[in-house]
Amino acid sequence: MEWAELRGYSRIMDTTAEVLPESALRDAVDLLVRLVEAAGALIIFVGAVWAFGRFLLTMARGAGPDRRFNRIRLTLGRFLALGLEFQLAGDVLRTAVAPSFTEIGQLAAIAAIRTALNFFLGREIAAERAEIERDRRKDADGSRARAEPV
Amino acid sequence: MTTALDLAALATTAFGLVAAAVVLAAAGRLLPAVAVLLDFLTAAGLLRLAGDPSWSTIAAAAAVIAVRRLAVAGLRAPRPG
């Protein structure tokens, strides 16, 4: 590579560094990560408050079948899964700036925990949904059998 | 933000304890109550993981989630005999 060409590249790099210094990029990404993680945390907290209120309401209306509690847990699980998606998005954003090895290790551990939890939550939600659907079908069959006596 | 997250996690844990007691009183069975408590504890663990967690926080959250999985699997397993 010619010396003049190299100097040209170096000038471009300098200009880029002036326009978008790494510290500014780091600040911007940090702000975005905080916003996204706060949104995820808010969703999880709102889900917990909602589920708590529903549990109290169900209790106040009189003890219902377990199915009602399962339905509330299913919705809480959905809130948790949504919050997790936001927090994973925050993790991905964090990798945008060059972190230290300790930060990379922590990030990997957190991302692994969140991904595993998201996977298990998804499986639990699917299982609960199948159980609710089975109960509903059983109830429908039972009421049909009562309505049409042989 | 960390203080707010800690407070939210604490509140979620308290919600979980009360909700589990409510479910235990209403359903009269331990399994649904424990499942509800573990759900809320998972939510609290996730809230603690947000922000800038240290290694000990990460290890604690991972332990809670692992214990939760183990407890749910144990409770769901059919009883021998």
XYZ file of C-alpha atoms in Angstrom:
231
model
C 0.000 0.000 0.000
C 1.285 3.434 -0.924
C 2.281 5.867 1.798
C -0.153 8.498 0.488
C -2.991 5.962 0.548
C -2.153 5.012 4.139
C -2.165 8.649 5.143
C -5.570 8.981 3.474
C -6.963 6.083 5.503
C -5.512 7.483 8.675
C -7.174 10.837 7.928
C -10.534 9.105 7.413
C -10.120 7.233 10.709
C -9.296 10.494 12.486
C -12.382 12.167 11.019
C -14.570 9.209 12.088
C -13.097 9.364 15.576
C -13.889 13.076 15.733
C -17.449 12.671 14.486
C -18.247 9.561 16.541
C -15.752 9.088 19.366
C -15.867 5.723 21.144
C -16.834 7.320 24.422
C -19.933 8.850 22.811
C -20.867 5.488 21.264
C -20.332 3.822 24.628
C -22.577 6.408 26.338
C -25.303 6.036 23.708
C -25.272 2.228 23.903
C -25.232 2.381 27.702
C -28.305 4.627 27.682
C -30.112 2.326 25.228
C -29.212 -0.751 27.298
C -30.562 0.926 30.421
C -33.796 1.886 28.665
C -34.342 -1.606 27.230
C -33.480 -3.335 30.520
C -35.725 -0.949 32.465
C -38.565 -1.799 30.056
C -37.937 -5.527 30.638
C -37.818 -5.091 34.414
C -40.999 -2.987 34.309
C -42.820 -5.684 32.327
C -41.745 -8.358 34.831
C -42.787 -6.211 37.806
C -46.142 -5.303 36.231
C -46.725 -9.009 35.573
C -45.954 -9.836 39.217
C -48.300 -7.087 40.494
C -51.052 -8.188 38.079
C -50.715 -11.845 39.094
C -50.724 -10.886 42.795
C -53.913 -8.862 42.313
C -55.554 -11.705 40.389
C -54.651 -14.248 43.083
C -56.204 -12.021 45.758
C -59.293 -11.428 43.597
C -59.706 -15.161 42.963
C -59.416 -15.799 46.699
C -61.959 -13.037 47.489
C -64.451 -14.499 45.014
C -64.225 -17.845 46.746
C -61.892 -20.764 46.247
C -62.172 -21.854 42.638
C -60.662 -24.828 40.905
C -56.880 -25.093 40.472
C -57.397 -24.288 36.792
C -57.954 -20.615 37.652
C -54.623 -20.439 39.454
C -52.974 -22.169 36.515
C -54.410 -19.591 34.158
C -52.970 -16.764 36.281
C -49.590 -18.525 36.402
C -49.702 -18.937 32.632
C -50.169 -15.192 32.174
C -47.415 -14.441 34.712
C -45.156 -16.793 32.723
C -45.977 -14.861 29.549
C -45.050 -11.574 31.247
C -41.770 -13.118 32.441
C -40.961 -14.440 28.955
C -41.669 -11.002 27.418
C -39.524 -9.243 30.033
C -36.755 -11.755 29.371
C -36.855 -10.994 25.647
C -36.273 -7.312 26.439
C -33.410 -8.138 28.797
C -31.830 -10.386 26.163
C -32.110 -7.491 23.702
C -30.214 -5.394 26.257
C -27.513 -8.091 26.430
C -27.144 -8.072 22.651
C -26.883 -4.265 22.672
C -24.146 -4.443 25.302
C -21.968 -6.434 22.942
C -22.014 -3.462 20.524
C -19.144 -1.752 22.361
C -15.855 -3.503 23.040
C -16.089 -4.785 26.618
C -13.369 -6.211 28.873
C -13.004 -9.982 29.318
C -14.683 -9.862 32.742
C -17.664 -8.047 31.211
C -17.824 -10.574 28.373
C -17.820 -13.418 30.920
C -20.620 -11.819 32.963
C -22.589 -11.064 29.819
C -22.232 -14.654 28.632
C -23.354 -15.993 32.018
C -26.391 -13.682 32.152
C -27.328 -14.374 28.531
C -27.011 -18.131 29.163
C -29.239 -17.916 32.267
C -31.831 -15.817 30.445
C -31.847 -17.987 27.341
C -32.190 -21.196 29.386
C -34.961 -19.652 31.465
C -36.772 -18.426 28.361
C -36.579 -21.946 26.911
C -37.941 -23.570 30.089
C -40.646 -20.898 30.451
C -41.733 -21.527 26.884
C -41.984 -25.257 27.582
C -43.910 -24.666 30.821
C -46.320 -22.283 29.096
C -46.948 -24.852 26.351
C -47.527 -27.611 28.941
C -49.908 -25.447 31.014
C -51.789 -24.397 27.893
C -52.214 -28.035 26.826
C -53.462 -28.910 30.335
C -56.009 -26.069 30.326
C -57.172 -27.057 26.841
C -57.540 -30.709 27.947
C -59.594 -29.671 31.003
C -61.805 -27.445 28.879
C -62.424 -30.243 26.380
C -63.223 -32.661 29.224
C -65.712 -30.152 30.681
C -67.324 -29.605 27.268
C -67.660 -33.377 26.731
C -69.141 -33.790 30.217
C -71.761 -31.076 29.747
C -72.660 -32.478 26.296
C -73.134 -35.952 27.794
C -75.387 -34.478 30.486
C -77.410 -32.506 27.928
C -78.011 -35.574 25.722
C -78.963 -38.448 28.001
C -78.930 -41.860 26.308
C -31.803 2.254 39.118
C -30.224 -0.529 41.187
C -32.076 0.583 44.332
C -35.383 0.649 42.477
C -34.686 -2.823 41.059
C -33.777 -4.152 44.516
C -36.997 -2.705 45.921
C -39.011 -4.200 43.056
C -37.369 -7.603 43.628
C -38.126 -7.392 47.359
C -41.746 -6.449 46.666
C -42.054 -9.329 44.186
C -40.732 -11.779 46.801
C -43.286 -10.475 49.324
C -46.062 -10.771 46.703
C -44.973 -14.352 46.092
C -45.121 -15.276 49.777
C -48.610 -13.773 50.194
C -49.883 -15.264 46.913
C -48.543 -18.713 47.865
C -50.298 -18.455 51.241
C -53.526 -17.429 49.459
C -53.284 -20.361 47.038
C -52.496 -22.781 49.866
C -55.541 -21.554 51.798
C -57.811 -21.667 48.745
C -56.690 -24.915 47.124
C -55.618 -26.738 50.299
C -52.736 -28.378 48.433
C -49.021 -27.698 48.573
C -48.063 -28.207 44.906
C -49.907 -25.201 43.403
C -48.775 -22.959 46.289
C -45.110 -23.886 45.844
C -45.388 -23.472 42.062
C -46.798 -19.952 42.545
C -44.078 -19.050 45.082
C -41.348 -20.294 42.727
C -42.818 -18.278 39.831
C -42.661 -15.090 41.887
C -39.144 -15.916 43.122
C -38.027 -16.367 39.504
C -39.481 -12.945 38.682
C -37.551 -11.469 41.639
C -34.340 -13.166 40.453
C -34.808 -11.725 36.961
C -35.342 -8.241 38.397
C -32.083 -8.584 40.358
C -30.266 -9.642 37.170
C -31.239 -6.386 35.426
C -28.894 -3.431 35.918
C -25.234 -4.106 36.680
C -25.055 -7.460 38.425
C -21.919 -8.789 40.144
C -20.739 -12.410 39.917
C -22.392 -13.213 43.255
C -25.760 -11.852 42.034
C -25.471 -13.911 38.842
C -24.587 -17.046 40.841
C -27.498 -16.428 43.235
C -29.966 -15.952 40.358
C -28.699 -19.103 38.631
C -29.000 -21.062 41.890
C -32.589 -19.858 42.456
C -33.572 -20.812 38.921
C -31.881 -24.235 39.197
C -33.573 -24.921 42.552
C -36.871 -23.811 41.036
C -36.525 -26.216 38.112
C -35.545 -29.034 40.447
C -38.442 -28.361 42.833
C -41.014 -28.197 40.032
C -39.654 -31.431 38.495
C -39.707 -33.114 41.916
C -43.237 -31.980 42.679
C -44.527 -33.069 39.272
C -42.904 -36.498 39.420
C -45.356 -39.315 40.215
C -45.182 -40.663 43.745
C -43.944 -44.235 44.063
C -46.401 -46.799 45.379
